[in-house]
PDB file of C-alpha atoms and ligand atoms in Angstrom:
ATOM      1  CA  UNK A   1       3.168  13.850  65.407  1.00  0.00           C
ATOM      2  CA  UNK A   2       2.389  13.747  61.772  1.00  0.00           C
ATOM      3  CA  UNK A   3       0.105  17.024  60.181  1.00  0.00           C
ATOM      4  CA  UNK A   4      -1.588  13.979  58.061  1.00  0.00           C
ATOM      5  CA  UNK A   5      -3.820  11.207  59.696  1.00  0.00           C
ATOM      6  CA  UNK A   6      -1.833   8.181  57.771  1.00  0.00           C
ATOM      7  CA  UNK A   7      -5.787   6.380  57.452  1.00  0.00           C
ATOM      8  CA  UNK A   8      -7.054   9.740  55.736  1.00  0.00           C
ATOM      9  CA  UNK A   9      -3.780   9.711  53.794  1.00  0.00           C
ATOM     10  CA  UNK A  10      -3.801   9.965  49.738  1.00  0.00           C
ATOM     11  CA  UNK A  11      -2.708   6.743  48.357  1.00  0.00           C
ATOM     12  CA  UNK A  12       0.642   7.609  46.325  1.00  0.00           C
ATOM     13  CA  UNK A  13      -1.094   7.626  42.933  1.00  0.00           C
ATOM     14  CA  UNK A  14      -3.654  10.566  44.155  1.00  0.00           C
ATOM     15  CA  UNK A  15      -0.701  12.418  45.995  1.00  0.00           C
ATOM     16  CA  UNK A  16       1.021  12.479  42.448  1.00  0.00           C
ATOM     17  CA  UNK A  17      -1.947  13.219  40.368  1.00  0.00           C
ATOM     18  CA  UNK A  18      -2.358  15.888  42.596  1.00  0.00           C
ATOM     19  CA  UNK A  19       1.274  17.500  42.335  1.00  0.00           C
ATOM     20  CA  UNK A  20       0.989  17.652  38.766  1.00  0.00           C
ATOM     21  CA  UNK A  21      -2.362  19.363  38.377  1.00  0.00           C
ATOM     22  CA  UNK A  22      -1.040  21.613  41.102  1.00  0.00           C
ATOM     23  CA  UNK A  23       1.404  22.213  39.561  1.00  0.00           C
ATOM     24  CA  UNK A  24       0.076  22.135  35.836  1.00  0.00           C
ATOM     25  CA  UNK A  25      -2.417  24.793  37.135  1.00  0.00           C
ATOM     26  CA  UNK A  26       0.238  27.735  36.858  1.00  0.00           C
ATOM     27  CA  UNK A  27       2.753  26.489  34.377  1.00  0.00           C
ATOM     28  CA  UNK A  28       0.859  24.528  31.158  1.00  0.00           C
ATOM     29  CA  UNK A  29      -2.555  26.761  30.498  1.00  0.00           C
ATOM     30  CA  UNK A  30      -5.761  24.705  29.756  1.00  0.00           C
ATOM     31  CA  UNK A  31      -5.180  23.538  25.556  1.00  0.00           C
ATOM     32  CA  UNK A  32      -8.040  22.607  23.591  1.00  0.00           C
ATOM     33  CA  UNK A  33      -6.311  20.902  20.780  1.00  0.00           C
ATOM     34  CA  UNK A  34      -4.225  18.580  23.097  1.00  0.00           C
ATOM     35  CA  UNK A  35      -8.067  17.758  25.082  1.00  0.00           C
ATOM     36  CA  UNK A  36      -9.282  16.676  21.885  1.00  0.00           C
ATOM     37  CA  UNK A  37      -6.347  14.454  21.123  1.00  0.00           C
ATOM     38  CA  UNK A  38      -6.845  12.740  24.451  1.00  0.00           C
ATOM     39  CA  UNK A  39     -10.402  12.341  24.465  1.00  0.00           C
ATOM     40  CA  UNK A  40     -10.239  11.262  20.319  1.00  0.00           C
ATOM     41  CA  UNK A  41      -7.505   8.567  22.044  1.00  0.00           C
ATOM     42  CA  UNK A  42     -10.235   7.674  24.600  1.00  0.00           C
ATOM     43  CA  UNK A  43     -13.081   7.566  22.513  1.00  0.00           C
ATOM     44  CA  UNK A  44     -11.350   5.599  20.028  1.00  0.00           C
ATOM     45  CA  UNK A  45     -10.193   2.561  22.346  1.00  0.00           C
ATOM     46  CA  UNK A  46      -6.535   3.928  21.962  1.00  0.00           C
ATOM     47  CA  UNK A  47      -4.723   2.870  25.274  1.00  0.00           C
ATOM     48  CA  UNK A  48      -4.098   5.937  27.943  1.00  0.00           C
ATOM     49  CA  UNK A  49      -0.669   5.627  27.843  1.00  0.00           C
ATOM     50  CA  UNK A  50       0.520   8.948  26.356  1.00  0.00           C
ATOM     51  CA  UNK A  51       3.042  10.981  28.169  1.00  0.00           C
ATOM     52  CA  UNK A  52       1.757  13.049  30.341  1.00  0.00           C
ATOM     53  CA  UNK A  53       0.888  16.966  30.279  1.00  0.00           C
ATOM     54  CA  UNK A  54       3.710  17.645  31.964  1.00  0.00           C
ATOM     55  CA  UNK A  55       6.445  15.270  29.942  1.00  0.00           C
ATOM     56  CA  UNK A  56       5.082  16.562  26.868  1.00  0.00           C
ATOM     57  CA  UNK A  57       5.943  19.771  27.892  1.00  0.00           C
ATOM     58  CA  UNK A  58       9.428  18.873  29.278  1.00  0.00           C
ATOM     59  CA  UNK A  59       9.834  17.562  25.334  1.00  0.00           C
ATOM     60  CA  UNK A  60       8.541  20.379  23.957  1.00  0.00           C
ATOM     61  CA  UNK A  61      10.612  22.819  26.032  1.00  0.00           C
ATOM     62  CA  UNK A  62      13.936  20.544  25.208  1.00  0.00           C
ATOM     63  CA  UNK A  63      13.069  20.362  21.452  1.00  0.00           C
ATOM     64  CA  UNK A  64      12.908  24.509  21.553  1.00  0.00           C
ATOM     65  CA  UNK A  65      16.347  24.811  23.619  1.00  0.00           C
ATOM     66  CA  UNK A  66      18.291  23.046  21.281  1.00  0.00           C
ATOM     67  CA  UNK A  67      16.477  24.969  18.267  1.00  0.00           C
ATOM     68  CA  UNK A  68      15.196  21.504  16.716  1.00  0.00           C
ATOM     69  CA  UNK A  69      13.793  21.742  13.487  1.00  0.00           C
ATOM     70  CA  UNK A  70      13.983  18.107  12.590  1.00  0.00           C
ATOM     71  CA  UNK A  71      12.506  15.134  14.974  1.00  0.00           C
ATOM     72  CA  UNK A  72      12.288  11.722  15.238  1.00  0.00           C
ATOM     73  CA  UNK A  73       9.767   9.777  17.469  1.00  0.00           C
ATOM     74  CA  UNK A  74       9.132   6.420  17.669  1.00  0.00           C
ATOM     75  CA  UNK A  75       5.734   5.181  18.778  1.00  0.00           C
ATOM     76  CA  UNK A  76       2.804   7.249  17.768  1.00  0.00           C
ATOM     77  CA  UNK A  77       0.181   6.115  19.460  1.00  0.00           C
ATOM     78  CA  UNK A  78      -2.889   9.042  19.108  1.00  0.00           C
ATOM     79  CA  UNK A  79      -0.293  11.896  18.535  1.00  0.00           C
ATOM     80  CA  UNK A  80      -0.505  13.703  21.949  1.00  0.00           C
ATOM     81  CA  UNK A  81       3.714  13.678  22.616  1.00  0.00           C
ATOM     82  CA  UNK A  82       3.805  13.973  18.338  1.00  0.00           C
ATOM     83  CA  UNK A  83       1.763  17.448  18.968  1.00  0.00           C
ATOM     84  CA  UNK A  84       3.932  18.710  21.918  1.00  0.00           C
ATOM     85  CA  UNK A  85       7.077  17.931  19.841  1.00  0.00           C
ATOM     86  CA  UNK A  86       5.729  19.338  16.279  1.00  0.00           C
ATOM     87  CA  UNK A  87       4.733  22.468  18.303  1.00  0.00           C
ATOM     88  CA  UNK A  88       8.190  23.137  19.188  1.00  0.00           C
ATOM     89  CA  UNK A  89       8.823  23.453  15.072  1.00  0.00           C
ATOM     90  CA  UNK A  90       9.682  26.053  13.137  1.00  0.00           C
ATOM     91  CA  UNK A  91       6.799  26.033  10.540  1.00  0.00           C
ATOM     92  CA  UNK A  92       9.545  24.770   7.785  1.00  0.00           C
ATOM     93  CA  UNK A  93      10.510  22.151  10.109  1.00  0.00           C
ATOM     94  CA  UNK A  94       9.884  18.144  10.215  1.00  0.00           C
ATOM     95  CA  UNK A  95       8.701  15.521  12.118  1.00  0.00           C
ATOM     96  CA  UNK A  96       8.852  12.193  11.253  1.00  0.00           C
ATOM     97  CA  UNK A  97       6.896   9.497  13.508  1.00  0.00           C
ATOM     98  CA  UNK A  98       6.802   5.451  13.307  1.00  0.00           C
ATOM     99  CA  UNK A  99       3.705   3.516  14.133  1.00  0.00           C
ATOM    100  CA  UNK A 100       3.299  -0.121  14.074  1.00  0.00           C
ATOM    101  CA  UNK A 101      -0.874   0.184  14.556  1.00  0.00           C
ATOM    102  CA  UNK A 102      -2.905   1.884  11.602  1.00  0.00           C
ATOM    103  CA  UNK A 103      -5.624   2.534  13.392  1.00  0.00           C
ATOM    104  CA  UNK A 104      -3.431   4.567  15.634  1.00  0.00           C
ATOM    105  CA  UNK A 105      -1.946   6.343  12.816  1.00  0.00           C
ATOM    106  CA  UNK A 106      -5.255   7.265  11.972  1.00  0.00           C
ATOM    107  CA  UNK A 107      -6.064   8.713  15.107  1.00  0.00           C
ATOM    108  CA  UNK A 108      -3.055  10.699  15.243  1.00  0.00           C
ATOM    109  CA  UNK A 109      -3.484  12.369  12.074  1.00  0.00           C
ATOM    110  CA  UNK A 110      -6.771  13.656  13.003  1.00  0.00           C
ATOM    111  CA  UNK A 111      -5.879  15.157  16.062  1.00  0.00           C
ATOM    112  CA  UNK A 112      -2.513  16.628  14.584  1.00  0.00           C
ATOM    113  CA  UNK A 113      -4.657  18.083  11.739  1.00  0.00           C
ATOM    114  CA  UNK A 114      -6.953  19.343  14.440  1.00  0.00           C
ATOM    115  CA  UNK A 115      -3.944  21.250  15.985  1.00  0.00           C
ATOM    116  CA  UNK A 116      -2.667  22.665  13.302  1.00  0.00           C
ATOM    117  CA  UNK A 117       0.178  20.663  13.127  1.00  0.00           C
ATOM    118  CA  UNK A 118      -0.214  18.025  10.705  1.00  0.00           C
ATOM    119  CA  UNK A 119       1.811  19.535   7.752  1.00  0.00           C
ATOM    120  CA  UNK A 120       4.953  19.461  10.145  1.00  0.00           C
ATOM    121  CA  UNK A 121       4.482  15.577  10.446  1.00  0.00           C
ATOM    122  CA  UNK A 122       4.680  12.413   8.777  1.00  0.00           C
ATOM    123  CA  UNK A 123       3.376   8.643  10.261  1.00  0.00           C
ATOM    124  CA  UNK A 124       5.268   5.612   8.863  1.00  0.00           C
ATOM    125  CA  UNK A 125       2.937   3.051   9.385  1.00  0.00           C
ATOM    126  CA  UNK A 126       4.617  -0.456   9.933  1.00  0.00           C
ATOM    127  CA  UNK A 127       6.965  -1.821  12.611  1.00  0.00           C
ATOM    128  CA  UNK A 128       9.464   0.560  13.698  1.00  0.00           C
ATOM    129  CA  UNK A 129      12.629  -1.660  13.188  1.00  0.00           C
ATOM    130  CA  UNK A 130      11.759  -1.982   9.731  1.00  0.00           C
ATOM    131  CA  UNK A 131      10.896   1.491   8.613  1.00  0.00           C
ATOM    132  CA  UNK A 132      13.672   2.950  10.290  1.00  0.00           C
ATOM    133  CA  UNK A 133      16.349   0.771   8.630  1.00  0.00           C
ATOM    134  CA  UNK A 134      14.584   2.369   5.458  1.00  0.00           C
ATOM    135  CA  UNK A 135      15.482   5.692   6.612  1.00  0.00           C
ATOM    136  CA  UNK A 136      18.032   7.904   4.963  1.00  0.00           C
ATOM    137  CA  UNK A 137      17.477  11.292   5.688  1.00  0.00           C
ATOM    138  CA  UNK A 138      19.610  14.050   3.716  1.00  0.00           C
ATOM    139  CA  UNK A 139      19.698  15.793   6.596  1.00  0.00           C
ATOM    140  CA  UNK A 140      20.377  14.437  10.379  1.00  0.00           C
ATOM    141  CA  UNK A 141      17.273  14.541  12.986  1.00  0.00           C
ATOM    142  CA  UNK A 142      18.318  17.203  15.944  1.00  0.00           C
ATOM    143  CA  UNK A 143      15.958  14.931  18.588  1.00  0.00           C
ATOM    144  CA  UNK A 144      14.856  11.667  18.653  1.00  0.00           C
ATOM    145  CA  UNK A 145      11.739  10.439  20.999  1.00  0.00           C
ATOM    146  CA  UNK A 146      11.680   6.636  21.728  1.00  0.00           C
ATOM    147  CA  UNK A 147       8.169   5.504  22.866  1.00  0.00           C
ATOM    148  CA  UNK A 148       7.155   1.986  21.230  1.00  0.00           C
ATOM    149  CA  UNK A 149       7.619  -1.405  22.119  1.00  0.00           C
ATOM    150  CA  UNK A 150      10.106  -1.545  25.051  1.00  0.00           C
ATOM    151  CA  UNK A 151      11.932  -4.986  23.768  1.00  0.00           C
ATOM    152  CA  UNK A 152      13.053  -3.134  20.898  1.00  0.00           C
ATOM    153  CA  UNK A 153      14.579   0.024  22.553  1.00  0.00           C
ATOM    154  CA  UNK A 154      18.070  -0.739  21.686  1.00  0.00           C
ATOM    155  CA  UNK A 155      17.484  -1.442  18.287  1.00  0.00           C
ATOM    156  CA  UNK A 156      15.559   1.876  17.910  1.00  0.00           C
ATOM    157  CA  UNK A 157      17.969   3.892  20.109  1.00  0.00           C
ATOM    158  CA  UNK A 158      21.183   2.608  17.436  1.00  0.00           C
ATOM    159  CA  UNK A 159      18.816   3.697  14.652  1.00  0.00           C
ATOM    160  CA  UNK A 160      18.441   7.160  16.521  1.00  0.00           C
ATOM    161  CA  UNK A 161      22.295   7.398  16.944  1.00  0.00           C
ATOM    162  CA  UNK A 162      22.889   7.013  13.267  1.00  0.00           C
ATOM    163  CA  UNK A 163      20.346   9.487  12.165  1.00  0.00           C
ATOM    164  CA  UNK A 164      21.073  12.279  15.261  1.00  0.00           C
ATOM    165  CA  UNK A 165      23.246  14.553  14.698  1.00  0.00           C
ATOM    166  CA  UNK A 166      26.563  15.769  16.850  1.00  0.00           C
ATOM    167  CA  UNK A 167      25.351  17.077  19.483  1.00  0.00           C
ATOM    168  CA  UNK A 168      21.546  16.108  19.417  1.00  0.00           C
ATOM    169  CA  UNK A 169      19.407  14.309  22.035  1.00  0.00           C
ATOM    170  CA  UNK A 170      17.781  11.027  22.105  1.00  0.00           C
ATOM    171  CA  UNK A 171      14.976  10.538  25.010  1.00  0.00           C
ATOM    172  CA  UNK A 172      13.579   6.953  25.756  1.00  0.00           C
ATOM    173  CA  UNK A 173      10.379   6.780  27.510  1.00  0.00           C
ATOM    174  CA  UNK A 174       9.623   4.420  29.986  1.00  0.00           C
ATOM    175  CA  UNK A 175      12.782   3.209  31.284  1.00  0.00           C
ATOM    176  CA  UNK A 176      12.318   3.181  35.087  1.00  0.00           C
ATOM    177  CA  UNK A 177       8.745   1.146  34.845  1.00  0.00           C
ATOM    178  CA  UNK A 178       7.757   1.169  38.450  1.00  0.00           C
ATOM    179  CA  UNK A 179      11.210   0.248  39.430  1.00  0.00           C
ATOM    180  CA  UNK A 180      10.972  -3.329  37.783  1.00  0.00           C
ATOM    181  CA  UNK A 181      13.411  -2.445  35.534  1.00  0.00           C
ATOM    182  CA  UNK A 182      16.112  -2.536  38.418  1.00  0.00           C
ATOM    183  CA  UNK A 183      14.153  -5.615  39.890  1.00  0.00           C
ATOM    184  CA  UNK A 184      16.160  -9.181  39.339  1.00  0.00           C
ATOM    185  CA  UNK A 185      12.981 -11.007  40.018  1.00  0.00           C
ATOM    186  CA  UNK A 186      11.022  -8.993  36.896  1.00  0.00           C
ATOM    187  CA  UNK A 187      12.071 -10.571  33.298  1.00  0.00           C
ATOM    188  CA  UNK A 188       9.456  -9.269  31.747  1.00  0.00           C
ATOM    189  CA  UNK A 189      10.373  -8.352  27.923  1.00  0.00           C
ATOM    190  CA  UNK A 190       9.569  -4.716  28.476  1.00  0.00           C
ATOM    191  CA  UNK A 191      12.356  -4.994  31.861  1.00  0.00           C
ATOM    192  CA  UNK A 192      14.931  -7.133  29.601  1.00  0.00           C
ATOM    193  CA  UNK A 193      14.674  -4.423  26.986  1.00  0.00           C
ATOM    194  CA  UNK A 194      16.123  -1.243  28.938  1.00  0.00           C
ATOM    195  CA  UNK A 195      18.425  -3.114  30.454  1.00  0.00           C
ATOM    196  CA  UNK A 196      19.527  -4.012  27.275  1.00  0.00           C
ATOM    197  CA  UNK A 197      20.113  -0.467  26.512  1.00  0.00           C
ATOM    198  CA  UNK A 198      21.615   0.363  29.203  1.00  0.00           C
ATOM    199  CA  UNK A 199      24.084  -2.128  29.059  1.00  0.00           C
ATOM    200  CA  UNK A 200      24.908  -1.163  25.596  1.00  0.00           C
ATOM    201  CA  UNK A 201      25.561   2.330  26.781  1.00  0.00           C
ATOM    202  CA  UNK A 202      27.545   1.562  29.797  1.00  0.00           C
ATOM    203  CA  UNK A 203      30.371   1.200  27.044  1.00  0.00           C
ATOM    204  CA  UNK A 204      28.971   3.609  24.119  1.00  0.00           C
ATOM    205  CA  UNK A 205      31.607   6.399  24.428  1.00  0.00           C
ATOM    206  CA  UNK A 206      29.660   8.380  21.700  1.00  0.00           C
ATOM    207  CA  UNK A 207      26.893   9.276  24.077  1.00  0.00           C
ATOM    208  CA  UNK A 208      26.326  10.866  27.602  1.00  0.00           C
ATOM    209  CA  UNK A 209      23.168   9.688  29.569  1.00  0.00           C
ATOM    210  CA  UNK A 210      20.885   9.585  32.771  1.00  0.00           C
ATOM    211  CA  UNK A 211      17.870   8.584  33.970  1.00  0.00           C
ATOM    212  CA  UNK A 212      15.757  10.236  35.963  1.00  0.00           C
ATOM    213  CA  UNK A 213      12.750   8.817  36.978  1.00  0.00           C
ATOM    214  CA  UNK A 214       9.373  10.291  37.623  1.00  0.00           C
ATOM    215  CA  UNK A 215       6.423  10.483  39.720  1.00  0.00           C
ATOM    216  CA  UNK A 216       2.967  12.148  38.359  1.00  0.00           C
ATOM    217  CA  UNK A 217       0.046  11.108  37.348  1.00  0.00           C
ATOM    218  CA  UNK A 218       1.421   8.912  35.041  1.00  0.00           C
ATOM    219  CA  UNK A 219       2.550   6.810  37.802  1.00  0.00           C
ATOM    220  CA  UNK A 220       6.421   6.084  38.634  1.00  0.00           C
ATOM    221  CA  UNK A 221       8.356   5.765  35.572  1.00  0.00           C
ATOM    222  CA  UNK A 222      11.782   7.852  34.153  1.00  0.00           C
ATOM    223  CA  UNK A 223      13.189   9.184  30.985  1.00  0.00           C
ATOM    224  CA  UNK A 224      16.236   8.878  29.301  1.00  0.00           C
ATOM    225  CA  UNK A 225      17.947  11.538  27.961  1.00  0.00           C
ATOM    226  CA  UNK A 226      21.270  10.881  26.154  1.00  0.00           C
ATOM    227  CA  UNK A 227      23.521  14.202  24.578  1.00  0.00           C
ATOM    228  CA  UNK A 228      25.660  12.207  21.285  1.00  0.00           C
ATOM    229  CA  UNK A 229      28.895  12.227  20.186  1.00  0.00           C
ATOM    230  CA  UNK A 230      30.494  14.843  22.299  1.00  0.00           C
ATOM    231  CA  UNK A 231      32.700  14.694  24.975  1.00  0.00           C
ATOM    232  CA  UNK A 232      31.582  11.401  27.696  1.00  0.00           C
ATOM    233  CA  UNK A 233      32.229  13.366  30.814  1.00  0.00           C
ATOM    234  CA  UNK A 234      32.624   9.568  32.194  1.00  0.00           C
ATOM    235  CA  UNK A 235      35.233   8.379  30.057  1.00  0.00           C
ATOM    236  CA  UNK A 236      36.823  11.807  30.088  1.00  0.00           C
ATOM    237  CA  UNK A 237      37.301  11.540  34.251  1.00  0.00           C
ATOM    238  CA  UNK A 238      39.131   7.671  33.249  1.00  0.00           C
ATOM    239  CA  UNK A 239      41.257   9.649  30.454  1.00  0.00           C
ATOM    240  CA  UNK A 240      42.386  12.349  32.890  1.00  0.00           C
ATOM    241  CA  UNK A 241      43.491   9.492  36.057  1.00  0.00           C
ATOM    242  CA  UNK A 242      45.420   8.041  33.244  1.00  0.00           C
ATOM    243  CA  UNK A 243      46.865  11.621  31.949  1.00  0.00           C
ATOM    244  CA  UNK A 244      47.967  12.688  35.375  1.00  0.00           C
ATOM    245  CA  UNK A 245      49.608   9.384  36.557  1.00  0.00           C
ATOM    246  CA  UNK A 246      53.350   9.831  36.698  1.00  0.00           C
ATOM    247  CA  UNK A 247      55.806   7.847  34.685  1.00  0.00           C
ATOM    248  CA  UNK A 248      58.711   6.813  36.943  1.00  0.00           C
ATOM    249  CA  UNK A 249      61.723   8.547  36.146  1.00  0.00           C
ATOM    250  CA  UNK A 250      60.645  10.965  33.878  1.00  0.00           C
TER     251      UNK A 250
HETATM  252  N1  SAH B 301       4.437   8.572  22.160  1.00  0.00           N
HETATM  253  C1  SAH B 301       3.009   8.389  22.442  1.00  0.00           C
HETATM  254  C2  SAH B 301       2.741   7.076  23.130  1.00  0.00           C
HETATM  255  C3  SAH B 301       3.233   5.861  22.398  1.00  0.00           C
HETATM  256  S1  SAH B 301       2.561   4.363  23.083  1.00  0.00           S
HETATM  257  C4  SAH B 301       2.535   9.543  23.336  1.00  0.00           C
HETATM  258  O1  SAH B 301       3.184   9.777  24.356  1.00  0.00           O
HETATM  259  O2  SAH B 301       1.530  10.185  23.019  1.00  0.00           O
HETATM  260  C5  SAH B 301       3.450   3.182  22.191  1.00  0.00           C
HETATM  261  C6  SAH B 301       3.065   3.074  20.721  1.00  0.00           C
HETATM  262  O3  SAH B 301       4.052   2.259  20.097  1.00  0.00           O
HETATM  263  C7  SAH B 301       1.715   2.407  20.473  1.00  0.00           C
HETATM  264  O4  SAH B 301       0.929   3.206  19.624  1.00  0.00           O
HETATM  265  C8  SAH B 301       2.065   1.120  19.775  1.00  0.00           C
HETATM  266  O5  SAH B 301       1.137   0.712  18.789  1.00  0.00           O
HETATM  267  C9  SAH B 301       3.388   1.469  19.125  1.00  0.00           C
HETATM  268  N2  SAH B 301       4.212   0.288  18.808  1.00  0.00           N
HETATM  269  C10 SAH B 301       4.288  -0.893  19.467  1.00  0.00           C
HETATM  270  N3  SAH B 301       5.134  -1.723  18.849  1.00  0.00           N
HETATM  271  C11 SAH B 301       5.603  -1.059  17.769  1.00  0.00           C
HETATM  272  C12 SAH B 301       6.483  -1.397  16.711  1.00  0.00           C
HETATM  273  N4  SAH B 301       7.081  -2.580  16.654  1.00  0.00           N
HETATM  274  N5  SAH B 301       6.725  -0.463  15.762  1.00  0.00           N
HETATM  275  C13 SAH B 301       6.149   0.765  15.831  1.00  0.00           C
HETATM  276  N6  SAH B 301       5.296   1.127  16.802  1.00  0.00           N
HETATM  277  C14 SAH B 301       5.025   0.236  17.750  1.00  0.00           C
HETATM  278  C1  DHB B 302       3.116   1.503  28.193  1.00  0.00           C
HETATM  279  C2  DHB B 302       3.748   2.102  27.128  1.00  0.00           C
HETATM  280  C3  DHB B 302       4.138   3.425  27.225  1.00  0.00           C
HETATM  281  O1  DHB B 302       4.790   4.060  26.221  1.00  0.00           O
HETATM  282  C4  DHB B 302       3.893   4.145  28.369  1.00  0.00           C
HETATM  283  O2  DHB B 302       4.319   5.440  28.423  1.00  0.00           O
HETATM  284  C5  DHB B 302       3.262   3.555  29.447  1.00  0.00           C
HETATM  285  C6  DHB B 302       2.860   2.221  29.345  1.00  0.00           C
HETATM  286  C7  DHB B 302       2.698   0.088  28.088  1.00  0.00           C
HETATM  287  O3  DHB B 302       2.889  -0.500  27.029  1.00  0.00           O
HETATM  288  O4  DHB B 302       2.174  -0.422  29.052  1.00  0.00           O
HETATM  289 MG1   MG B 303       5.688   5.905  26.900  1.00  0.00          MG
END
């Protein structure tokens, strides 16, 4: 017999929303700057579709293990991931953040200057594609955060590559989507544009990658997280079958 009575059962949502406050409860203490951001967002129409506590903290703890001190994210929104990101900054260190929306970008710089964190940061207003082919930074970005329109991940994540250095980490956001992504009946734009990506780096053998996909109260979804231009562990496995396959009479 099951402990739960399945009609009294928590729909999946509420059983995930759940977990993560649990969970929240002992590891990511209660943060007035990042409530503000979120109810600014709310009170100013933005949708809710930050990252969640939790993922903003997973970013924030990755940005602090490689030592980043220059970042890249693409889709703004109200700032809530650009504050959990610029927080893991040294205070000489740089974030620089793409928004299509002004409004948005307004948003975002209040509640960044609200958290202290708005000299770290700057918002190029326009559409991603465009102001990132503009960008030529003199020195490489250590992390890159892809967050915006989904169509346009691959064209974003190839912008990343060339301004990450060795060594550095792109995440993309979003690339799980409630499964439909891996669906054959979904071809939705936002579907059609991860697997676009991940088709492209099936074959990339500058950069490493998995997904892993998520549960919370942000509903099911995943990250990316790709480690560039260092050894594919994938392609090395092929190399090594090749290096160990005998020549006849040798
Ligand atoms: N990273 C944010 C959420 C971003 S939501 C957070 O977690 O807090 C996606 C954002 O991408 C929206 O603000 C949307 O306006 C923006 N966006 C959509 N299309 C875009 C484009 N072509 N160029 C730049 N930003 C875009
Ligand atoms: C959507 C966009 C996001 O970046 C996200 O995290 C969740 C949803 C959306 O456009 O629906
Ligand atoms: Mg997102």
């Amino acid at each position: 017999m099951s402990s739960t009575n399945p009609s009294n059962a928590p729909q999946p949502e509420e059983d995930w929303k759940r977990s993560d406050v649990y969970h929240n409860s002992f590891l990511i203490p209660k943060d007035e700057a990042l409530e503000f951001a979120q109810k600014n967002s709310q009170d100013n129409d933005l949708p809710a579709i930050a990252v969640s506590p939790a993922q903003g903290k997973l970013l924030n703890l990755l940005a602090r293990s490689i030592g980043a001190k220059r970042i890249l994210e693409v889709g703004t929104l109200g700032g809530y991931s650009t504050i959990w990101l610029a927080r893991a900054l040294p205070e000489d260190g740089k974030l620089v953040t793409a928004e299509l929306e002004q409004k948005h970008a307004d948003v975002a710089r209040a509640n960044l200057e609200h958290a202290g964190q708005y000299s770290k940061v700057e918002i190029l207003v326009g559409p991603a594609a465009e102001t990132l082919s503009k960008l030529k930074p003199e020195q490489p970005f250590d992390l890159a955060f892809i967050d915006a329109d989904k169509m346009s991940n691959l064209i974003y994540f190839l912008e990343a590559k060339r301004m990450v250095k060795k060594g550095g980490i792109i995440v993309v956001d979003n690339v799980v989507r409630e499964g439909r992504v891996a669906d054959p009946t979904c071809n939705h734009e936002s579907s059609e544009g991860v697997r676009k990506l991940l088709r492209h780096l099936k074959d990339d053998r500058d950069v490493d990658a998995t997904t892993i996909a998520t549960v919370g109260e942000k509903g099911y979804d995943g990250f990316l997280y790709a480690l560039l231009n260092v050894q594919n562990i994938a392609y090395s496995q092929v190399f090594t079958c090749i290096d160990i396959v005998p020549f006849p009479n040798s």
